[in-house]
mmCIF file of C-alpha atoms in Angstrom:
data_model
loop_
_atom_site.group_PDB
_atom_site.id
_atom_site.type_symbol
_atom_site.label_atom_id
_atom_site.label_comp_id
_atom_site.label_asym_id
_atom_site.label_seq_id
_atom_site.Cartn_x
_atom_site.Cartn_y
_atom_site.Cartn_z
ATOM 1 C CA UNK A 19 -0.243 0.162 0.004
ATOM 2 C CA UNK A 20 1.397 3.341 -0.862
ATOM 3 C CA UNK A 21 -0.250 5.549 1.429
ATOM 4 C CA UNK A 22 -0.872 5.767 5.555
ATOM 5 C CA UNK A 23 -4.230 4.719 6.943
ATOM 6 C CA UNK A 24 -5.278 5.369 9.889
ATOM 7 C CA UNK A 25 -7.491 4.151 13.105
ATOM 8 C CA UNK A 26 -9.482 7.270 14.499
ATOM 9 C CA UNK A 27 -9.446 7.665 17.751
ATOM 10 C CA UNK A 28 -12.768 8.853 19.556
ATOM 11 C CA UNK A 29 -13.659 11.570 22.134
ATOM 12 C CA UNK A 30 -16.661 11.754 23.946
ATOM 13 C CA UNK A 31 -17.960 15.704 24.255
ATOM 14 C CA UNK A 32 -20.801 17.338 26.075
ATOM 15 C CA UNK A 33 -21.701 18.852 22.507
ATOM 16 C CA UNK A 34 -20.685 15.961 20.486
ATOM 17 C CA UNK A 35 -23.538 13.047 18.988
ATOM 18 C CA UNK A 36 -24.192 10.397 16.569
ATOM 19 C CA UNK A 37 -23.420 11.472 13.541
ATOM 20 C CA UNK A 38 -20.402 9.729 12.322
ATOM 21 C CA UNK A 39 -22.217 6.482 12.737
ATOM 22 C CA UNK A 40 -25.087 8.132 10.808
ATOM 23 C CA UNK A 41 -23.268 10.525 8.338
ATOM 24 C CA UNK A 42 -19.665 8.926 7.768
ATOM 25 C CA UNK A 43 -20.650 5.281 7.955
ATOM 26 C CA UNK A 44 -18.270 4.627 11.554
ATOM 27 C CA UNK A 45 -18.326 2.407 14.148
ATOM 28 C CA UNK A 46 -18.445 4.375 17.248
ATOM 29 C CA UNK A 47 -18.121 3.855 20.936
ATOM 30 C CA UNK A 48 -21.976 2.797 22.032
ATOM 31 C CA UNK A 49 -23.884 4.860 24.421
ATOM 32 C CA UNK A 50 -21.288 7.560 24.049
ATOM 33 C CA UNK A 51 -21.390 11.108 22.743
ATOM 34 C CA UNK A 52 -18.892 11.707 20.424
ATOM 35 C CA UNK A 53 -17.789 14.587 19.445
ATOM 36 C CA UNK A 54 -14.322 14.276 17.812
ATOM 37 C CA UNK A 55 -12.584 12.130 15.561
ATOM 38 C CA UNK A 56 -8.519 12.306 15.929
ATOM 39 C CA UNK A 57 -7.502 10.718 12.688
ATOM 40 C CA UNK A 58 -4.081 12.114 12.591
ATOM 41 C CA UNK A 59 -2.630 12.339 15.123
ATOM 42 C CA UNK A 60 1.061 12.294 16.650
ATOM 43 C CA UNK A 61 0.619 13.281 20.324
ATOM 44 C CA UNK A 62 2.086 11.216 23.343
ATOM 45 C CA UNK A 63 -1.943 11.007 24.674
ATOM 46 C CA UNK A 64 -3.516 10.528 21.281
ATOM 47 C CA UNK A 65 -1.395 8.071 18.734
ATOM 48 C CA UNK A 66 -3.358 7.079 15.564
ATOM 49 C CA UNK A 67 -2.390 3.106 14.835
ATOM 50 C CA UNK A 68 -1.597 2.769 11.560
ATOM 51 C CA UNK A 69 -3.700 -0.055 9.307
ATOM 52 C CA UNK A 70 -2.482 -1.934 6.792
ATOM 53 C CA UNK A 71 0.796 -1.373 4.813
ATOM 54 C CA UNK A 72 4.728 -1.681 5.276
ATOM 55 C CA UNK A 73 4.290 0.084 9.183
ATOM 56 C CA UNK A 74 0.746 -1.963 9.625
ATOM 57 C CA UNK A 75 0.387 -1.740 13.755
ATOM 58 C CA UNK A 76 2.681 0.841 14.315
ATOM 59 C CA UNK A 77 1.656 3.935 15.800
ATOM 60 C CA UNK A 78 2.435 6.989 13.422
ATOM 61 C CA UNK A 79 5.247 8.191 16.053
ATOM 62 C CA UNK A 80 6.822 5.248 15.172
ATOM 63 C CA UNK A 81 6.432 5.257 11.860
ATOM 64 C CA UNK A 82 8.407 8.286 11.721
ATOM 65 C CA UNK A 83 11.076 7.205 13.778
ATOM 66 C CA UNK A 84 11.683 4.186 11.707
ATOM 67 C CA UNK A 85 11.927 6.231 8.269
ATOM 68 C CA UNK A 86 10.905 9.543 8.800
ATOM 69 C CA UNK A 87 12.793 10.441 5.660
ATOM 70 C CA UNK A 88 10.510 8.186 3.620
ATOM 71 C CA UNK A 89 7.566 9.583 5.004
ATOM 72 C CA UNK A 90 8.650 13.378 5.961
ATOM 73 C CA UNK A 91 11.067 14.545 3.262
ATOM 74 C CA UNK A 92 15.087 14.882 3.699
ATOM 75 C CA UNK A 93 16.596 15.984 6.175
ATOM 76 C CA UNK A 94 13.605 15.360 8.739
ATOM 77 C CA UNK A 95 14.310 14.242 11.877
ATOM 78 C CA UNK A 96 12.874 10.896 13.726
ATOM 79 C CA UNK A 97 12.211 12.981 16.966
ATOM 80 C CA UNK A 98 10.542 15.886 15.505
ATOM 81 C CA UNK A 99 6.617 15.199 15.216
ATOM 82 C CA UNK A 100 4.290 14.851 12.827
ATOM 83 C CA UNK A 101 2.975 18.968 12.121
ATOM 84 C CA UNK A 102 -0.872 18.547 11.510
ATOM 85 C CA UNK A 103 -3.404 17.236 13.515
ATOM 86 C CA UNK A 104 -6.544 16.171 11.577
ATOM 87 C CA UNK A 105 -10.054 15.737 12.942
ATOM 88 C CA UNK A 106 -13.519 15.185 12.510
ATOM 89 C CA UNK A 107 -16.016 17.305 14.511
ATOM 90 C CA UNK A 108 -19.585 16.441 15.550
ATOM 91 C CA UNK A 109 -21.549 19.329 16.606
ATOM 92 C CA UNK A 110 -24.672 18.885 17.661
ATOM 93 C CA UNK A 111 -24.770 21.890 20.377
ATOM 94 C CA UNK A 112 -22.571 24.420 20.531
ATOM 95 C CA UNK A 113 -19.010 24.773 21.169
ATOM 96 C CA UNK A 114 -17.261 26.978 24.002
ATOM 97 C CA UNK A 115 -16.531 30.287 22.929
ATOM 98 C CA UNK A 116 -12.873 29.747 22.892
ATOM 99 C CA UNK A 117 -9.149 31.167 21.837
ATOM 100 C CA UNK A 118 -6.035 29.070 20.816
ATOM 101 C CA UNK A 119 -3.204 31.330 21.729
ATOM 102 C CA UNK A 120 -0.611 32.683 18.934
ATOM 103 C CA UNK A 121 3.189 31.987 19.731
ATOM 104 C CA UNK A 122 4.186 35.356 20.748
ATOM 105 C CA UNK A 123 2.251 34.894 23.965
ATOM 106 C CA UNK A 124 1.733 30.582 24.238
ATOM 107 C CA UNK A 125 5.404 29.883 25.800
ATOM 108 C CA UNK A 126 4.078 32.523 28.808
ATOM 109 C CA UNK A 127 0.554 30.784 29.518
ATOM 110 C CA UNK A 128 2.117 27.340 29.203
ATOM 111 C CA UNK A 129 0.672 26.811 26.041
ATOM 112 C CA UNK A 130 1.358 25.707 22.663
ATOM 113 C CA UNK A 131 -0.158 28.300 19.632
ATOM 114 C CA UNK A 132 -2.803 26.229 17.024
ATOM 115 C CA UNK A 133 -3.563 27.793 14.167
ATOM 116 C CA UNK A 134 -6.736 25.768 11.863
ATOM 117 C CA UNK A 135 -8.997 25.334 9.468
ATOM 118 C CA UNK A 136 -12.625 24.826 9.315
ATOM 119 C CA UNK A 137 -13.993 22.989 6.010
ATOM 120 C CA UNK A 138 -18.156 22.453 6.679
ATOM 121 C CA UNK A 139 -18.724 18.853 5.252
ATOM 122 C CA UNK A 140 -22.372 19.089 6.334
ATOM 123 C CA UNK A 141 -24.602 21.154 8.059
ATOM 124 C CA UNK A 142 -28.527 21.852 8.622
ATOM 125 C CA UNK A 143 -30.568 24.576 7.543
ATOM 126 C CA UNK A 144 -29.692 27.582 9.848
ATOM 127 C CA UNK A 145 -26.416 26.617 11.347
ATOM 128 C CA UNK A 146 -23.539 29.244 11.591
ATOM 129 C CA UNK A 147 -19.671 29.817 12.515
ATOM 130 C CA UNK A 148 -18.349 32.126 14.958
ATOM 131 C CA UNK A 149 -15.296 33.704 14.515
ATOM 132 C CA UNK A 150 -14.236 37.399 15.343
ATOM 133 C CA UNK A 151 -15.573 39.949 16.977
ATOM 134 C CA UNK A 152 -18.117 42.521 15.760
ATOM 135 C CA UNK A 153 -17.072 45.406 14.353
ATOM 136 C CA UNK A 154 -16.364 48.315 16.951
ATOM 137 C CA UNK A 155 -15.995 46.110 20.123
ATOM 138 C CA UNK A 156 -13.208 46.050 22.459
ATOM 139 C CA UNK A 157 -11.433 44.686 24.917
ATOM 140 C CA UNK A 158 -13.139 46.386 27.992
ATOM 141 C CA UNK A 159 -16.660 45.951 26.443
ATOM 142 C CA UNK A 160 -15.951 41.947 26.192
ATOM 143 C CA UNK A 161 -14.537 41.589 29.550
ATOM 144 C CA UNK A 162 -17.129 43.621 31.243
ATOM 145 C CA UNK A 163 -19.827 41.615 28.787
ATOM 146 C CA UNK A 164 -18.076 38.501 30.658
ATOM 147 C CA UNK A 165 -19.757 39.610 33.921
ATOM 148 C CA UNK A 166 -22.933 40.054 32.264
ATOM 149 C CA UNK A 167 -23.715 37.094 30.331
ATOM 150 C CA UNK A 168 -23.811 38.919 27.294
ATOM 151 C CA UNK A 169 -20.809 38.013 25.348
ATOM 152 C CA UNK A 170 -22.823 36.505 22.553
ATOM 153 C CA UNK A 171 -23.617 40.248 21.088
ATOM 154 C CA UNK A 172 -20.052 41.459 20.568
ATOM 155 C CA UNK A 173 -18.801 38.187 18.716
ATOM 156 C CA UNK A 174 -19.322 37.660 15.072
ATOM 157 C CA UNK A 175 -21.546 34.995 14.090
ATOM 158 C CA UNK A 176 -22.672 33.587 9.944
ATOM 159 C CA UNK A 177 -24.656 31.268 8.663
ATOM 160 C CA UNK A 178 -22.974 28.580 6.748
ATOM 161 C CA UNK A 179 -23.113 26.010 4.219
ATOM 162 C CA UNK A 180 -21.513 22.581 2.845
ATOM 163 C CA UNK A 181 -18.095 23.715 1.269
ATOM 164 C CA UNK A 182 -17.557 26.803 3.092
ATOM 165 C CA UNK A 183 -14.686 27.170 5.131
ATOM 166 C CA UNK A 184 -13.134 29.473 7.676
ATOM 167 C CA UNK A 185 -9.474 30.098 8.742
ATOM 168 C CA UNK A 186 -9.350 30.230 12.710
ATOM 169 C CA UNK A 187 -5.135 31.346 13.216
ATOM 170 C CA UNK A 188 -3.980 31.817 16.756
ATOM 171 C CA UNK A 189 -5.502 34.462 18.639
ATOM 172 C CA UNK A 190 -8.979 34.619 16.719
ATOM 173 C CA UNK A 191 -12.254 34.166 19.178
ATOM 174 C CA UNK A 192 -14.361 31.328 17.972
ATOM 175 C CA UNK A 193 -16.877 28.913 18.324
ATOM 176 C CA UNK A 194 -18.940 26.122 15.972
ATOM 177 C CA UNK A 195 -22.992 26.787 15.971
ATOM 178 C CA UNK A 196 -24.673 23.372 16.861
ATOM 179 C CA UNK A 197 -25.328 21.590 13.493
ATOM 180 C CA UNK A 198 -22.239 21.288 12.297
ATOM 181 C CA UNK A 199 -20.392 18.659 10.617
ATOM 182 C CA UNK A 200 -16.804 19.687 10.275
ATOM 183 C CA UNK A 201 -13.433 18.776 8.911
ATOM 184 C CA UNK A 202 -10.562 20.637 11.021
ATOM 185 C CA UNK A 203 -6.801 20.471 10.035
ATOM 186 C CA UNK A 204 -4.771 22.524 12.102
ATOM 187 C CA UNK A 205 -1.128 23.085 13.691
ATOM 188 C CA UNK A 206 -0.204 19.737 15.978
ATOM 189 C CA UNK A 207 -1.403 21.565 19.246
ATOM 190 C CA UNK A 208 -3.916 20.731 21.925
ATOM 191 C CA UNK A 209 -3.708 24.298 24.077
ATOM 192 C CA UNK A 210 -7.532 25.913 23.820
ATOM 193 C CA UNK A 211 -8.708 28.556 26.222
ATOM 194 C CA UNK A 212 -12.119 28.555 26.833
ATOM 195 C CA UNK A 213 -13.457 32.156 27.538
ATOM 196 C CA UNK A 214 -17.215 31.150 27.978
ATOM 197 C CA UNK A 215 -19.588 28.529 28.108
ATOM 198 C CA UNK A 216 -23.355 29.542 27.350
ATOM 199 C CA UNK A 217 -23.663 28.807 31.100
ATOM 200 C CA UNK A 218 -23.155 24.869 29.770
ATOM 201 C CA UNK A 219 -22.757 22.136 32.225
ATOM 202 C CA UNK A 220 -20.298 19.292 31.279
ATOM 203 C CA UNK A 221 -21.076 15.385 31.281
ATOM 204 C CA UNK A 222 -20.518 15.465 35.348
ATOM 205 C CA UNK A 223 -23.146 18.126 35.628
ATOM 206 C CA UNK A 224 -20.972 20.664 36.502
ATOM 207 C CA UNK A 225 -19.601 23.570 34.736
ATOM 208 C CA UNK A 226 -16.590 23.230 32.601
ATOM 209 C CA UNK A 227 -13.475 24.966 33.484
ATOM 210 C CA UNK A 228 -13.039 28.334 31.959
ATOM 211 C CA UNK A 229 -9.501 29.623 31.208
ATOM 212 C CA UNK A 230 -10.973 33.944 31.407
ATOM 213 C CA UNK A 231 -7.130 35.351 31.890
ATOM 214 C CA UNK A 232 -5.171 33.410 29.508
ATOM 215 C CA UNK A 233 -7.681 33.716 27.106
ATOM 216 C CA UNK A 234 -8.064 37.940 26.995
ATOM 217 C CA UNK A 235 -4.059 37.829 27.341
ATOM 218 C CA UNK A 236 -4.177 35.579 23.909
ATOM 219 C CA UNK A 237 -7.559 37.184 21.982
ATOM 220 C CA UNK A 238 -6.754 38.987 18.838
ATOM 221 C CA UNK A 239 -8.764 42.553 19.684
ATOM 222 C CA UNK A 240 -8.131 44.088 16.423
ATOM 223 C CA UNK A 241 -9.554 40.963 14.799
ATOM 224 C CA UNK A 242 -13.368 42.102 13.462
ATOM 225 C CA UNK A 243 -16.107 40.263 10.967
ATOM 226 C CA UNK A 244 -13.598 37.739 8.919
ATOM 227 C CA UNK A 245 -15.578 35.975 6.096
ATOM 228 C CA UNK A 246 -16.326 32.259 5.263
ATOM 229 C CA UNK A 247 -14.511 31.340 1.479
ATOM 230 C CA UNK A 248 -16.487 28.820 -0.760
ATOM 231 C CA UNK A 249 -13.845 27.140 -3.456
ATOM 232 C CA UNK A 250 -15.983 26.602 -6.639
ATOM 233 C CA UNK A 251 -14.088 23.643 -8.595
ATOM 234 C CA UNK A 252 -10.717 23.840 -7.672
ATOM 235 C CA UNK A 253 -8.242 25.494 -5.832
ATOM 236 C CA UNK A 254 -6.770 26.798 -2.851
ATOM 237 C CA UNK A 255 -8.623 27.340 0.162
ATOM 238 C CA UNK A 256 -6.089 27.997 2.850
ATOM 239 C CA UNK A 257 -2.283 28.774 2.595
ATOM 240 C CA UNK A 258 -0.802 30.130 6.289
ATOM 241 C CA UNK A 259 2.741 29.047 7.715
ATOM 242 C CA UNK A 260 1.924 25.901 9.090
ATOM 243 C CA UNK A 261 0.338 24.308 5.901
ATOM 244 C CA UNK A 262 -1.849 24.808 2.702
ATOM 245 C CA UNK A 263 -4.840 23.181 1.879
ATOM 246 C CA UNK A 264 -6.185 22.440 -2.008
ATOM 247 C CA UNK A 265 -9.419 21.812 -3.084
ATOM 248 C CA UNK A 266 -9.432 19.259 -5.538
ATOM 249 C CA UNK A 267 -12.557 18.380 -7.278
ATOM 250 C CA UNK A 268 -13.051 15.000 -9.555
ATOM 251 C CA UNK A 269 -15.758 14.032 -11.579
ATOM 252 C CA UNK A 270 -15.719 10.224 -12.071
ATOM 253 C CA UNK A 271 -12.999 8.747 -14.228
ATOM 254 C CA UNK A 272 -10.648 11.802 -13.305
ATOM 255 C CA UNK A 273 -7.644 10.992 -11.935
ATOM 256 C CA UNK A 274 -5.166 12.767 -9.386
ATOM 257 C CA UNK A 275 -1.825 11.989 -9.461
ATOM 258 C CA UNK A 276 1.071 12.904 -6.222
ATOM 259 C CA UNK A 277 4.156 12.368 -7.447
ATOM 260 C CA UNK A 278 7.163 11.392 -5.013
ATOM 261 C CA UNK A 279 10.016 14.150 -3.839
ATOM 262 C CA UNK A 280 7.432 16.807 -3.368
ATOM 263 C CA UNK A 281 5.956 16.416 -0.063
ATOM 264 C CA UNK A 282 4.179 14.612 2.382
ATOM 265 C CA UNK A 283 0.281 15.228 1.628
ATOM 266 C CA UNK A 284 -2.907 14.458 3.816
ATOM 267 C CA UNK A 285 -5.188 13.384 1.107
ATOM 268 C CA UNK A 286 -8.923 13.982 3.046
ATOM 269 C CA UNK A 287 -11.615 12.552 1.395
ATOM 270 C CA UNK A 288 -14.712 15.358 2.010
ATOM 271 C CA UNK A 289 -17.476 13.822 -0.763
ATOM 272 C CA UNK A 290 -16.803 11.013 -3.079
ATOM 273 C CA UNK A 291 -14.500 8.139 -2.966
ATOM 274 C CA UNK A 292 -10.935 6.936 -4.700
ATOM 275 C CA UNK A 293 -9.117 3.631 -5.991
ATOM 276 C CA UNK A 294 -5.023 4.210 -5.991
ATOM 277 C CA UNK A 295 -3.366 2.387 -9.044
ATOM 278 C CA UNK A 296 -3.084 -0.531 -7.075
ATOM 279 C CA UNK A 297 -6.890 -1.064 -6.583
ATOM 280 C CA UNK A 298 -6.785 0.590 -2.792
ATOM 281 C CA UNK A 299 -10.002 2.241 -2.182
ATOM 282 C CA UNK A 300 -10.170 5.029 -0.192
ATOM 283 C CA UNK A 301 -14.029 5.957 1.150
ATOM 284 C CA UNK A 302 -15.510 9.109 2.282
ATOM 285 C CA UNK A 303 -14.121 10.636 5.696
ATOM 286 C CA UNK A 304 -11.029 8.894 5.259
ATOM 287 C CA UNK A 305 -7.913 10.866 5.702
ATOM 288 C CA UNK A 306 -4.794 9.199 4.631
ATOM 289 C CA UNK A 307 -1.120 9.747 4.410
ATOM 290 C CA UNK A 308 1.001 9.789 1.086
ATOM 291 C CA UNK A 309 4.798 9.922 1.991
ATOM 292 C CA UNK A 310 7.087 12.472 0.851
ATOM 293 C CA UNK A 311 8.880 8.914 -1.181
ATOM 294 C CA UNK A 312 5.448 7.545 -3.076
ATOM 295 C CA UNK A 313 3.782 8.547 -6.456
ATOM 296 C CA UNK A 314 0.587 7.591 -6.668
ATOM 297 C CA UNK A 315 -2.463 7.757 -8.933
ATOM 298 C CA UNK A 316 -5.762 8.171 -7.567
ATOM 299 C CA UNK A 317 -9.195 7.449 -9.842
ATOM 300 C CA UNK A 318 -12.281 8.741 -8.235
ATOM 301 C CA UNK A 319 -15.020 5.759 -8.321
ATOM 302 C CA UNK A 320 -17.692 8.575 -7.766
ATOM 303 C CA UNK A 321 -17.917 12.578 -8.010
ATOM 304 C CA UNK A 322 -15.474 13.423 -5.443
ATOM 305 C CA UNK A 323 -14.084 16.474 -3.362
ATOM 306 C CA UNK A 324 -10.232 16.432 -2.094
ATOM 307 C CA UNK A 325 -8.831 18.331 0.611
ATOM 308 C CA UNK A 326 -4.449 18.275 -0.059
ATOM 309 C CA UNK A 327 -3.265 19.516 2.794
ATOM 310 C CA UNK A 328 1.022 19.855 2.556
#
């Protein structure tokens, strides 16, 4: 097998549900509210196992340690983490209002910077996202709004449709509304500061911990009303210093080729299904890694939308 396929790690979340089962056709833990599927992760607390191929049964960490240059490219140190974390999010209820710390303050707060991109794979009518502040909102306004539970009036909410995307750089205040199925591609980090939780309690029936001081130190208070993007056809969706994501749309029978020696690529099947040049299938919702040293031709077996991350 010319690519790396992974076993997802499922996480219970108070805002989650069962849509990975209903919409993605996944087998998920019974009687659990599953909010996150960690698809590709190289972190001590969550290392995905590889399924099939030359690294079958190894974690992504073990695979990189055994052959870093094959997977990541020349000069990649075996001890260096895989730089991207890929997740599916089943958001049945609104997530907390939160922020990830920018690199300029993350270390002083004991965290890691985290920049991410959300792709709306599916959503209910009327679903929306929250990103940035409303024009004119000030830091003082926001701090006061936390005290009187009116923060929702100061953040920027916008409606979304299937195929929309929003870039969430470190420092951007954000939340995902209920009714969204999101593919999140992010910097390899897990630092999130909750600043407001809509008065909700956690799975244990108690209010979830907030990180108000850290959040206020992290929020970019000059970040007003960003807009989502929607790539028609194929093209670039997101580019930052941490990653680049392109949308590739294929009709049934069309081919997408990845050549060796260019870059490691993550292929996310946001819609449709693929078969590679050896007949190996890649189904809807899968996220795979094509190593630096491999060449692969993928043929769409039905109309397909791919997100290609490097």
